[in-house]
């Protein structure tokens, strides 16, 4: 059975069913990757405390990040904005998907979400009070082009202009993602990402934004996690558009990356000085045991998880093992045209890395759970994976500037009667992952910023509002914002530029 077929059978739910199935004696992941990255890049910060040997298990206030390191938080349009029917916004695939019975937990939709569309000014004040240096948000394509093409909707553009201006007024740098999964439904009806034409529509949409906001957005991210669209949207079907079609999935992988490359080329064709790059969720993959089979399966798994997106964008070729596994007759292989990889590998200015969990791969290509999981049962809590993935990218792909644009933990947070939210688990998660990022910087990784997922509790896709990922608690019935203990802790991290 090819890896592709096996992967089709896996889902986040199935992965979670493996929790606890781990026998003893699994190799501790990451130890192989702890060597300093190649190139001997200068140490960029002080490391007075080694978090690995700190008896309390946490940093003691003397891990400083380099001067100029930026601290931020992230959200995405459909997850926080609400106002899905206002000011000329069109429908997106997530409107359709979440309104379809049985697709999301409790039938939740993003219709109201955190009501950020109306409350953005207060949210901007919250960000200022936290001391954020950077805010990563996404732009809703159907607000800008309700049907995914043609004349832009001025009211949509105005919203993002107000948001971006408000960030600048508060000294916060905007980082805008062009696409965080809310494809206009009209484009989906015309074939969505299976249709090569969607990549060209995306470049047009990107140009509208570069022209409309380019003078005030210094960093653009193209596509958020193409892999999640591929795997969740087209393999497992638990994200929009909800298909289970492996052949379509990898054609979509190609078209998403083509769209990324076309947007990069489009930016270069304007006179903008803004920087641009993709936002990739990367997963360190480790063999689950010492067998040769596990090593081989883990390597191929890494191909599907990481190299399929990294090699194409940073090396200009798709990984041969993945292409071979898909087969020469696959829809993806047949969809690659001359020049596509040149476009996909158009030079980027920075690479956005999103890290949540590692994978441990068995000899038969399955996975096992090695570490405690969070409320999101697919997430194993493994801070060293942050170090491993950051150093690996630098080692294998050279010193491309990196930003962490997502890292975080969901909890069933509750608002206590005294009006506080005590999320100690999130603090220890963030502290350990930041310490791992610091170690990567110390070892020469050119990491320039870090963003917590998420600023606010929000609509967590198929999980609806059940999982709370925010630094700031959202009381949905009243939409009141309450900074959690982690937010107050993060404010001190930002103030100290370290842990
Ligand atoms: C990432 C998504 C983000 C959020 C986090 C928890 O995969 O990019 O929107 O759902 O997971």
CSV table of C-alpha atoms and ligand atoms in Angstrom, one decimal:
chain,number,residue,atom,x,y,z
A,1,UNK,CA,0.0,0.0,0.0
A,2,UNK,CA,1.5,3.4,-0.9
A,3,UNK,CA,2.0,6.1,1.6
A,4,UNK,CA,-0.7,8.0,-0.2
A,5,UNK,CA,-3.3,5.3,0.3
A,6,UNK,CA,-2.3,4.9,4.0
A,7,UNK,CA,-2.5,8.6,4.6
A,8,UNK,CA,-6.0,8.7,3.2
A,9,UNK,CA,-7.0,6.4,5.9
A,10,UNK,CA,-5.6,8.5,8.6
A,11,UNK,CA,-7.4,11.4,10.1
A,12,UNK,CA,-6.8,13.6,13.1
A,13,UNK,CA,-9.4,11.5,14.9
A,14,UNK,CA,-7.7,8.3,13.9
A,15,UNK,CA,-4.4,9.7,15.0
A,16,UNK,CA,-5.8,10.4,18.4
A,17,UNK,CA,-7.0,6.9,18.7
A,18,UNK,CA,-3.3,5.9,18.8
A,19,UNK,CA,-2.8,7.9,22.0
A,20,UNK,CA,-1.4,5.7,24.6
A,21,UNK,CA,-0.5,3.0,22.1
A,22,UNK,CA,3.1,3.9,22.4
A,23,UNK,CA,5.2,1.2,23.8
A,24,UNK,CA,8.3,1.9,25.9
A,25,UNK,CA,11.6,2.2,24.2
A,26,UNK,CA,10.6,4.6,21.4
A,27,UNK,CA,13.5,6.7,20.3
A,28,UNK,CA,13.4,10.1,21.9
A,29,UNK,CA,12.8,12.4,18.9
A,30,UNK,CA,15.1,15.2,18.0
A,31,UNK,CA,18.3,14.0,19.5
A,32,UNK,CA,19.8,13.5,16.1
A,33,UNK,CA,19.0,17.1,15.1
A,34,UNK,CA,20.7,18.8,18.0
A,35,UNK,CA,23.9,19.5,16.2
A,36,UNK,CA,24.5,23.1,15.5
A,37,UNK,CA,23.2,24.1,12.1
A,38,UNK,CA,25.6,24.4,9.2
A,39,UNK,CA,27.1,27.6,8.2
A,40,UNK,CA,28.2,28.6,11.7
A,41,UNK,CA,25.9,31.6,11.8
A,42,UNK,CA,26.8,34.0,14.6
A,43,UNK,CA,25.2,33.5,18.0
A,44,UNK,CA,22.6,36.2,18.2
A,45,UNK,CA,21.7,36.2,21.8
A,46,UNK,CA,22.8,35.5,25.4
A,47,UNK,CA,22.0,32.2,26.9
A,48,UNK,CA,22.7,32.4,30.5
A,49,UNK,CA,20.5,29.5,31.5
A,50,UNK,CA,20.2,26.2,29.7
A,51,UNK,CA,16.5,25.3,29.9
A,52,UNK,CA,17.4,21.7,29.6
A,53,UNK,CA,19.4,21.7,32.8
A,54,UNK,CA,17.3,24.2,34.7
A,55,UNK,CA,16.1,22.1,37.7
A,56,UNK,CA,12.8,23.9,37.8
A,57,UNK,CA,12.2,22.9,34.2
A,58,UNK,CA,11.7,26.5,33.0
A,59,UNK,CA,13.7,29.6,32.2
A,60,UNK,CA,14.7,31.8,35.1
A,61,UNK,CA,14.6,35.2,33.6
A,62,UNK,CA,17.8,35.4,31.7
A,63,UNK,CA,17.1,34.1,28.2
A,64,UNK,CA,17.4,37.2,26.1
A,65,UNK,CA,16.4,37.3,22.4
A,66,UNK,CA,18.4,39.4,20.0
A,67,UNK,CA,17.8,43.2,19.9
A,68,UNK,CA,15.1,43.8,17.3
A,69,UNK,CA,13.4,40.4,17.8
A,70,UNK,CA,9.7,41.0,17.4
A,71,UNK,CA,6.9,39.4,19.5
A,72,UNK,CA,3.4,39.1,18.1
A,73,UNK,CA,0.1,37.2,18.0
A,74,UNK,CA,-1.9,35.8,15.2
A,75,UNK,CA,-5.5,35.4,14.1
A,76,UNK,CA,-7.3,34.7,10.8
A,77,UNK,CA,-10.2,36.4,9.2
A,78,UNK,CA,-12.9,33.7,9.3
A,79,UNK,CA,-11.9,32.7,12.8
A,80,UNK,CA,-12.4,36.1,14.4
A,81,UNK,CA,-14.2,38.6,12.2
A,82,UNK,CA,-17.8,37.5,12.1
A,83,UNK,CA,-20.0,39.9,10.1
A,84,UNK,CA,-20.1,37.4,7.3
A,85,UNK,CA,-23.0,39.2,5.5
A,86,UNK,CA,-21.9,42.8,5.9
A,87,UNK,CA,-20.5,45.4,3.7
A,88,UNK,CA,-20.7,43.4,0.5
A,89,UNK,CA,-18.8,40.3,1.6
A,90,UNK,CA,-19.4,37.3,-0.5
A,91,UNK,CA,-19.7,33.7,0.6
A,92,UNK,CA,-16.7,31.5,1.3
A,93,UNK,CA,-16.2,27.8,1.4
A,94,UNK,CA,-16.1,28.0,5.2
A,95,UNK,CA,-19.6,29.6,5.2
A,96,UNK,CA,-20.9,26.7,3.2
A,97,UNK,CA,-19.1,24.0,5.1
A,98,UNK,CA,-19.9,25.2,8.6
A,99,UNK,CA,-23.5,25.7,7.7
A,100,UNK,CA,-23.8,22.2,6.5
A,101,UNK,CA,-25.2,20.0,9.3
A,102,UNK,CA,-22.7,17.6,10.9
A,103,UNK,CA,-19.6,19.4,9.6
A,104,UNK,CA,-18.6,21.3,12.8
A,105,UNK,CA,-18.9,20.6,16.5
A,106,UNK,CA,-22.3,21.8,17.7
A,107,UNK,CA,-23.0,23.2,14.2
A,108,UNK,CA,-20.8,26.2,15.1
A,109,UNK,CA,-20.2,28.7,12.3
A,110,UNK,CA,-18.0,31.8,12.0
A,111,UNK,CA,-21.0,34.1,11.5
A,112,UNK,CA,-20.3,36.0,14.7
A,113,UNK,CA,-17.0,34.5,15.9
A,114,UNK,CA,-15.2,37.0,18.1
A,115,UNK,CA,-17.0,39.9,16.4
A,116,UNK,CA,-13.7,41.4,15.5
A,117,UNK,CA,-15.1,43.1,12.4
A,118,UNK,CA,-17.0,45.5,14.8
A,119,UNK,CA,-14.6,45.4,17.7
A,120,UNK,CA,-11.3,45.7,16.0
A,121,UNK,CA,-10.5,49.1,17.6
A,122,UNK,CA,-10.9,47.7,21.1
A,123,UNK,CA,-8.8,44.7,20.0
A,124,UNK,CA,-6.1,47.0,18.7
A,125,UNK,CA,-6.0,48.6,22.1
A,126,UNK,CA,-5.7,45.2,23.7
A,127,UNK,CA,-2.7,44.5,21.4
A,128,UNK,CA,-1.1,47.8,22.4
A,129,UNK,CA,-1.6,47.1,26.1
A,130,UNK,CA,0.0,43.7,25.6
A,131,UNK,CA,3.0,45.4,24.0
A,132,UNK,CA,2.8,43.4,20.7
A,133,UNK,CA,5.3,44.4,18.1
A,134,UNK,CA,3.7,42.5,15.3
A,135,UNK,CA,0.1,41.4,14.5
A,136,UNK,CA,-0.4,38.6,12.0
A,137,UNK,CA,-3.9,38.6,10.6
A,138,UNK,CA,-5.5,37.4,7.3
A,139,UNK,CA,-7.5,39.1,4.7
A,140,UNK,CA,-10.9,37.6,3.7
A,141,UNK,CA,-10.8,37.2,-0.1
A,142,UNK,CA,-14.6,37.3,-0.3
A,143,UNK,CA,-14.6,40.7,1.4
A,144,UNK,CA,-12.3,42.0,-1.2
A,145,UNK,CA,-13.7,40.2,-4.2
A,146,UNK,CA,-17.1,38.7,-3.3
A,147,UNK,CA,-17.1,36.4,-6.3
A,148,UNK,CA,-13.3,35.8,-6.2
A,149,UNK,CA,-12.6,37.9,-9.3
A,150,UNK,CA,-13.1,41.4,-10.8
A,151,UNK,CA,-13.7,44.8,-9.3
A,152,UNK,CA,-12.7,45.0,-5.7
A,153,UNK,CA,-15.3,45.8,-3.0
A,154,UNK,CA,-14.1,49.2,-1.6
A,155,UNK,CA,-15.9,48.6,1.8
A,156,UNK,CA,-13.8,45.4,2.2
A,157,UNK,CA,-10.6,47.2,1.4
A,158,UNK,CA,-11.5,50.0,3.8
A,159,UNK,CA,-11.9,47.6,6.7
A,160,UNK,CA,-8.4,46.4,6.3
A,161,UNK,CA,-7.1,49.9,5.7
A,162,UNK,CA,-8.6,51.0,9.0
A,163,UNK,CA,-7.1,47.9,10.8
A,164,UNK,CA,-3.7,48.4,9.3
A,165,UNK,CA,-3.7,52.2,10.1
A,166,UNK,CA,-4.8,51.4,13.6
A,167,UNK,CA,-1.9,49.0,14.0
A,168,UNK,CA,0.6,51.7,12.8
A,169,UNK,CA,-1.0,54.3,15.2
A,170,UNK,CA,-0.2,51.9,18.1
A,171,UNK,CA,3.3,51.1,17.0
A,172,UNK,CA,2.4,47.5,15.9
A,173,UNK,CA,3.7,46.1,12.6
A,174,UNK,CA,1.1,44.5,10.3
A,175,UNK,CA,1.8,41.1,8.9
A,176,UNK,CA,-1.0,40.2,6.4
A,177,UNK,CA,-1.8,36.7,5.2
A,178,UNK,CA,-3.5,36.7,1.8
A,179,UNK,CA,-5.3,33.4,2.1
A,180,UNK,CA,-6.2,31.6,5.3
A,181,UNK,CA,-8.6,29.1,3.8
A,182,UNK,CA,-11.7,31.2,3.1
A,183,UNK,CA,-11.9,30.7,-0.7
A,184,UNK,CA,-14.8,32.5,-2.3
A,185,UNK,CA,-17.5,30.0,-2.9
A,186,UNK,CA,-17.9,31.1,-6.5
A,187,UNK,CA,-14.4,29.9,-7.2
A,188,UNK,CA,-15.1,26.6,-5.4
A,189,UNK,CA,-18.1,26.2,-7.6
A,190,UNK,CA,-15.8,26.6,-10.6
A,191,UNK,CA,-13.5,23.8,-9.3
A,192,UNK,CA,-11.7,25.5,-6.4
A,193,UNK,CA,-8.0,24.6,-6.0
A,194,UNK,CA,-8.4,21.6,-8.4
A,195,UNK,CA,-8.8,24.2,-11.1
A,196,UNK,CA,-5.5,25.7,-12.2
A,197,UNK,CA,-7.3,28.9,-13.0
A,198,UNK,CA,-7.8,29.6,-9.3
A,199,UNK,CA,-4.1,30.2,-8.9
A,200,UNK,CA,-4.3,33.0,-11.5
A,201,UNK,CA,-7.4,34.4,-9.8
A,202,UNK,CA,-5.4,34.4,-6.5
A,203,UNK,CA,-2.6,36.4,-8.2
A,204,UNK,CA,-5.1,39.0,-9.4
A,205,UNK,CA,-6.6,39.2,-5.8
A,206,UNK,CA,-3.0,39.6,-4.4
A,207,UNK,CA,-2.4,42.4,-6.9
A,208,UNK,CA,-5.5,44.2,-5.7
A,209,UNK,CA,-4.2,44.1,-2.1
A,210,UNK,CA,-0.6,45.0,-3.1
A,211,UNK,CA,-2.0,48.1,-4.8
A,212,UNK,CA,-4.6,48.9,-2.2
A,213,UNK,CA,-2.5,48.3,1.0
A,214,UNK,CA,1.0,47.9,-0.3
A,215,UNK,CA,2.2,51.2,1.1
A,216,UNK,CA,1.3,50.2,4.6
A,217,UNK,CA,1.9,46.4,4.9
A,218,UNK,CA,5.6,45.6,5.3
A,219,UNK,CA,5.2,41.8,5.3
A,220,UNK,CA,2.8,39.6,3.2
A,221,UNK,CA,2.3,35.9,3.7
A,222,UNK,CA,0.8,34.1,0.7
A,223,UNK,CA,-1.0,30.9,1.6
A,224,UNK,CA,-1.5,29.7,5.1
A,225,UNK,CA,-0.6,26.0,5.5
A,226,UNK,CA,-1.3,24.7,2.0
A,227,UNK,CA,-0.8,21.2,3.6
A,228,UNK,CA,-3.8,21.6,5.8
A,229,UNK,CA,-6.0,22.4,2.8
A,230,UNK,CA,-4.6,19.3,1.1
A,231,UNK,CA,-4.9,17.0,4.0
A,232,UNK,CA,-7.9,18.2,5.9
A,233,UNK,CA,-9.8,19.7,3.0
A,234,UNK,CA,-9.2,17.0,0.4
A,235,UNK,CA,-7.8,13.8,2.0
A,236,UNK,CA,-9.7,13.5,5.3
A,237,UNK,CA,-12.6,15.9,4.4
A,238,UNK,CA,-13.1,17.4,7.8
A,239,UNK,CA,-12.3,20.9,6.6
A,240,UNK,CA,-13.8,22.8,3.7
A,241,UNK,CA,-14.5,21.9,1.0
A,242,UNK,CA,-14.8,18.5,2.7
A,243,UNK,CA,-13.6,16.0,0.1
A,244,UNK,CA,-11.9,12.7,0.4
A,245,UNK,CA,-10.1,12.4,-2.9
A,246,UNK,CA,-6.3,11.8,-2.7
A,247,UNK,CA,-5.8,12.4,-6.4
A,248,UNK,CA,-7.5,15.8,-6.2
A,249,UNK,CA,-5.6,16.5,-3.0
A,250,UNK,CA,-2.1,16.5,-4.5
A,251,UNK,CA,-3.2,18.4,-7.6
A,252,UNK,CA,-4.5,21.0,-5.1
A,253,UNK,CA,-1.1,20.9,-3.4
A,254,UNK,CA,0.5,21.9,-6.7
A,255,UNK,CA,-2.0,24.7,-7.5
A,256,UNK,CA,-1.7,26.2,-4.0
A,257,UNK,CA,2.0,26.4,-4.5
A,258,UNK,CA,1.6,27.8,-8.0
A,259,UNK,CA,-0.7,30.4,-6.5
A,260,UNK,CA,2.0,31.2,-3.9
A,261,UNK,CA,4.7,31.7,-6.6
A,262,UNK,CA,2.4,33.8,-8.8
A,263,UNK,CA,1.7,36.1,-5.9
A,264,UNK,CA,5.4,36.5,-5.2
A,265,UNK,CA,6.0,37.3,-8.8
A,266,UNK,CA,3.1,39.8,-8.8
A,267,UNK,CA,4.6,41.6,-5.8
A,268,UNK,CA,8.0,41.9,-7.5
A,269,UNK,CA,6.3,43.4,-10.5
A,270,UNK,CA,5.0,46.3,-8.4
A,271,UNK,CA,7.3,48.9,-7.0
A,272,UNK,CA,6.7,47.6,-3.4
A,273,UNK,CA,9.5,47.2,-1.0
A,274,UNK,CA,7.3,44.8,1.1
A,275,UNK,CA,8.6,41.4,2.0
A,276,UNK,CA,6.8,38.2,1.1
A,277,UNK,CA,6.9,34.5,1.9
A,278,UNK,CA,4.7,31.4,2.5
A,279,UNK,CA,3.3,30.2,5.9
A,280,UNK,CA,4.1,26.5,6.3
A,281,UNK,CA,3.1,24.2,9.1
A,282,UNK,CA,6.1,22.0,9.5
A,283,UNK,CA,6.2,18.7,11.5
A,284,UNK,CA,9.4,17.1,12.6
A,285,UNK,CA,9.1,13.4,11.7
A,286,UNK,CA,10.9,10.8,13.7
A,287,UNK,CA,11.1,7.0,13.3
A,288,UNK,CA,9.0,5.4,16.0
A,289,UNK,CA,11.6,2.7,16.6
A,290,UNK,CA,15.1,1.7,15.5
A,291,UNK,CA,14.1,-0.4,12.6
A,292,UNK,CA,15.2,0.3,9.0
A,293,UNK,CA,11.5,0.2,8.1
A,294,UNK,CA,10.6,3.0,10.5
A,295,UNK,CA,13.5,5.1,9.2
A,296,UNK,CA,12.3,4.6,5.6
A,297,UNK,CA,8.7,5.3,6.4
A,298,UNK,CA,9.6,8.3,8.5
A,299,UNK,CA,11.6,9.8,5.6
A,300,UNK,CA,8.7,9.4,3.2
A,301,UNK,CA,6.3,10.8,5.8
A,302,UNK,CA,8.6,13.8,6.1
A,303,UNK,CA,8.4,14.1,2.3
A,304,UNK,CA,4.6,14.5,2.5
A,305,UNK,CA,4.7,16.7,5.6
A,306,UNK,CA,7.6,19.0,4.9
A,307,UNK,CA,9.7,18.5,1.7
A,308,UNK,CA,6.7,18.6,-0.6
A,309,UNK,CA,6.4,22.3,0.3
A,310,UNK,CA,10.0,23.2,1.3
A,311,UNK,CA,11.8,21.7,-1.6
A,312,UNK,CA,9.5,23.2,-4.2
A,313,UNK,CA,9.6,26.7,-2.8
A,314,UNK,CA,13.3,26.8,-1.7
A,315,UNK,CA,14.9,24.4,-4.1
A,316,UNK,CA,12.6,24.5,-7.2
A,317,UNK,CA,11.8,20.8,-7.3
A,318,UNK,CA,9.3,18.4,-5.8
A,319,UNK,CA,10.8,15.6,-3.7
A,320,UNK,CA,11.4,12.6,-6.0
A,321,UNK,CA,10.3,10.0,-3.3
A,322,UNK,CA,6.9,11.7,-2.9
A,323,UNK,CA,6.4,12.0,-6.7
A,324,UNK,CA,7.3,8.4,-7.1
A,325,UNK,CA,4.9,7.4,-4.3
A,326,UNK,CA,2.1,9.3,-6.0
A,327,UNK,CA,3.0,7.7,-9.3
A,328,UNK,CA,3.7,9.2,-12.7
A,329,UNK,CA,0.0,9.1,-13.7
A,330,UNK,CA,-1.2,11.0,-10.6
A,331,UNK,CA,-3.3,14.1,-11.2
A,332,UNK,CA,-0.5,16.1,-9.6
A,333,UNK,CA,2.2,14.8,-11.9
A,334,UNK,CA,0.0,15.4,-14.9
A,335,UNK,CA,-0.8,18.9,-13.6
A,336,UNK,CA,2.8,20.2,-13.4
A,337,UNK,CA,3.6,22.4,-16.5
A,338,UNK,CA,6.9,23.7,-17.7
A,339,UNK,CA,7.9,26.7,-15.8
A,340,UNK,CA,5.7,26.0,-12.8
A,341,UNK,CA,8.5,25.1,-10.5
A,342,UNK,CA,10.4,28.2,-11.5
A,343,UNK,CA,7.4,30.3,-10.5
A,344,UNK,CA,6.9,28.3,-7.2
A,345,UNK,CA,10.5,28.9,-6.3
A,346,UNK,CA,10.5,32.6,-7.0
A,347,UNK,CA,12.9,34.0,-4.3
A,348,UNK,CA,11.1,34.7,-1.0
A,349,UNK,CA,12.1,37.2,1.7
A,350,UNK,CA,11.2,35.1,4.6
A,351,UNK,CA,9.7,31.8,5.6
A,352,UNK,CA,6.9,31.6,8.1
A,353,UNK,CA,7.0,28.4,10.2
A,354,UNK,CA,4.1,27.2,12.3
A,355,UNK,CA,4.8,24.5,14.8
A,356,UNK,CA,2.4,22.5,16.9
A,357,UNK,CA,3.4,18.8,17.0
A,358,UNK,CA,5.9,16.1,15.9
A,359,UNK,CA,5.1,12.8,14.3
A,360,UNK,CA,6.5,9.4,15.2
A,361,UNK,CA,6.3,7.1,12.2
A,362,UNK,CA,6.2,3.3,12.4
A,363,UNK,CA,7.7,0.9,9.8
A,364,UNK,CA,4.2,0.5,8.2
A,365,UNK,CA,3.8,4.2,7.8
A,366,UNK,CA,1.4,4.7,10.8
A,367,UNK,CA,2.0,7.0,13.7
A,368,UNK,CA,2.2,6.6,17.4
A,369,UNK,CA,1.9,9.1,20.2
A,370,UNK,CA,5.0,9.6,22.3
A,371,UNK,CA,4.1,12.7,24.4
A,372,UNK,CA,1.1,14.0,26.3
A,373,UNK,CA,-1.5,15.5,24.0
A,374,UNK,CA,-3.5,18.7,24.5
A,375,UNK,CA,-7.2,19.3,24.2
A,376,UNK,CA,-6.5,19.0,20.5
A,377,UNK,CA,-5.9,15.3,20.4
A,378,UNK,CA,-3.6,15.5,17.4
A,379,UNK,CA,-1.2,17.8,19.3
A,380,UNK,CA,1.7,16.1,21.2
A,381,UNK,CA,3.4,18.6,23.4
A,382,UNK,CA,7.1,18.4,22.5
A,383,UNK,CA,9.0,21.7,22.7
A,384,UNK,CA,12.2,20.2,21.3
A,385,UNK,CA,10.3,19.8,18.1
A,386,UNK,CA,10.4,23.5,17.7
A,387,UNK,CA,14.2,23.5,18.0
A,388,UNK,CA,14.5,20.5,15.6
A,389,UNK,CA,12.3,22.0,12.9
A,390,UNK,CA,13.9,25.5,13.0
A,391,UNK,CA,17.4,24.2,12.9
A,392,UNK,CA,16.5,21.6,10.2
A,393,UNK,CA,15.1,24.3,7.9
A,394,UNK,CA,18.3,26.4,8.3
A,395,UNK,CA,20.6,23.4,7.9
A,396,UNK,CA,18.8,22.0,4.8
A,397,UNK,CA,17.7,25.2,3.1
A,398,UNK,CA,20.2,27.8,4.0
A,399,UNK,CA,19.8,31.0,6.1
A,400,UNK,CA,16.5,32.2,4.9
A,401,UNK,CA,15.0,34.6,7.5
A,402,UNK,CA,12.4,32.8,9.6
A,403,UNK,CA,9.4,33.9,11.6
A,404,UNK,CA,7.3,31.7,13.8
A,405,UNK,CA,3.8,32.7,12.8
A,406,UNK,CA,1.9,30.1,14.9
A,407,UNK,CA,2.5,28.2,18.0
A,408,UNK,CA,0.1,27.6,20.8
A,409,UNK,CA,-2.1,25.4,22.9
A,410,UNK,CA,-5.9,24.9,23.3
A,411,UNK,CA,-7.4,24.5,26.7
A,412,UNK,CA,-11.0,24.5,28.1
A,413,UNK,CA,-10.3,27.8,29.9
A,414,UNK,CA,-12.9,29.1,32.2
A,415,UNK,CA,-13.7,32.6,33.5
A,416,UNK,CA,-13.5,32.4,37.3
A,417,UNK,CA,-15.9,34.4,39.5
A,418,UNK,CA,-13.2,36.9,40.3
A,419,UNK,CA,-13.0,37.7,36.6
A,420,UNK,CA,-9.6,36.0,35.9
A,421,UNK,CA,-8.6,33.1,33.6
A,422,UNK,CA,-5.8,31.0,35.0
A,423,UNK,CA,-4.2,29.2,32.1
A,424,UNK,CA,-1.0,28.0,33.7
A,425,UNK,CA,-0.7,25.1,31.2
A,426,UNK,CA,-0.5,27.6,28.3
A,427,UNK,CA,2.2,29.6,30.1
A,428,UNK,CA,4.4,26.5,30.5
A,429,UNK,CA,3.7,25.5,26.9
A,430,UNK,CA,4.7,28.9,25.6
A,431,UNK,CA,7.7,29.2,27.9
A,432,UNK,CA,9.1,25.9,26.8
A,433,UNK,CA,8.6,26.5,23.1
A,434,UNK,CA,10.1,30.0,23.3
A,435,UNK,CA,13.1,28.5,25.2
A,436,UNK,CA,13.5,26.0,22.3
A,437,UNK,CA,13.3,28.8,19.8
A,438,UNK,CA,15.9,30.7,21.8
A,439,UNK,CA,18.2,27.7,21.7
A,440,UNK,CA,17.7,27.6,17.9
A,441,UNK,CA,18.7,31.3,17.6
A,442,UNK,CA,21.7,30.6,19.8
A,443,UNK,CA,22.7,27.9,17.4
A,444,UNK,CA,22.5,30.3,14.4
A,445,UNK,CA,19.0,30.1,13.2
A,446,UNK,CA,18.0,33.5,11.7
A,447,UNK,CA,14.7,33.7,13.5
A,448,UNK,CA,13.3,37.3,13.6
A,449,UNK,CA,10.0,37.0,15.3
A,450,UNK,CA,7.5,34.8,17.1
A,451,UNK,CA,3.7,34.9,17.1
A,452,UNK,CA,1.4,33.1,19.5
A,453,UNK,CA,-1.6,31.4,18.1
A,454,UNK,CA,-3.8,33.1,19.0
A,455,UNK,CA,-4.5,36.6,20.2
A,456,UNK,CA,-8.2,35.8,20.9
A,457,UNK,CA,-10.2,32.7,21.5
A,458,UNK,CA,-11.9,32.0,18.2
A,459,UNK,CA,-13.7,29.7,15.8
A,460,UNK,CA,-11.4,26.6,15.6
A,461,UNK,CA,-12.7,25.3,12.3
A,462,UNK,CA,-14.3,21.9,12.6
A,463,UNK,CA,-13.9,22.1,16.4
A,464,UNK,CA,-16.1,25.2,16.6
A,465,UNK,CA,-15.7,27.2,19.8
A,466,UNK,CA,-14.9,24.2,22.0
A,467,UNK,CA,-11.2,24.7,22.0
A,468,UNK,CA,-9.9,28.0,23.3
A,469,UNK,CA,-6.5,29.0,21.8
A,470,UNK,CA,-6.4,32.7,22.8
A,471,UNK,CA,-4.2,34.7,25.1
A,472,UNK,CA,-7.4,36.7,25.6
A,473,UNK,CA,-10.6,35.0,26.7
A,474,UNK,CA,-13.7,35.8,24.7
A,475,UNK,CA,-16.9,35.5,26.6
A,476,UNK,CA,-19.0,34.7,23.5
A,477,UNK,CA,-22.4,35.7,24.8
A,478,UNK,CA,-21.2,39.2,25.7
A,479,UNK,CA,-18.1,39.3,23.5
A,480,UNK,CA,-16.2,40.7,26.5
A,481,UNK,CA,-12.5,40.2,26.3
A,482,UNK,CA,-10.5,39.1,29.4
A,483,UNK,CA,-6.7,38.8,29.1
A,484,UNK,CA,-5.8,35.4,30.5
A,485,UNK,CA,-2.9,34.9,32.9
A,486,UNK,CA,-0.8,33.9,29.8
A,487,UNK,CA,-1.5,37.3,28.3
A,488,UNK,CA,-0.1,39.1,31.3
A,489,UNK,CA,2.8,36.7,31.4
A,490,UNK,CA,3.5,37.3,27.7
A,491,UNK,CA,3.4,41.1,28.2
A,492,UNK,CA,6.4,40.6,30.6
A,493,UNK,CA,8.2,38.4,28.1
A,494,UNK,CA,7.8,41.1,25.5
A,495,UNK,CA,8.9,43.8,27.9
A,496,UNK,CA,12.0,41.9,28.8
A,497,UNK,CA,12.6,40.6,25.2
A,498,UNK,CA,13.1,37.2,26.8
A,499,UNK,CA,12.2,34.7,29.4
B,1,LIG,C1,-3.4,26.0,12.4
B,1,LIG,C2,-4.3,27.0,11.6
B,1,LIG,C3,-4.9,28.1,12.5
B,1,LIG,C4,-5.5,27.4,13.8
B,1,LIG,C5,-4.4,26.6,14.5
B,1,LIG,C6,-4.8,26.0,15.8
B,1,LIG,O1,-3.3,24.9,11.6
B,1,LIG,O2,-3.5,27.7,10.7
B,1,LIG,O3,-6.0,28.7,11.8
B,1,LIG,O4,-6.6,26.6,13.5
B,1,LIG,O5,-4.0,25.6,13.6
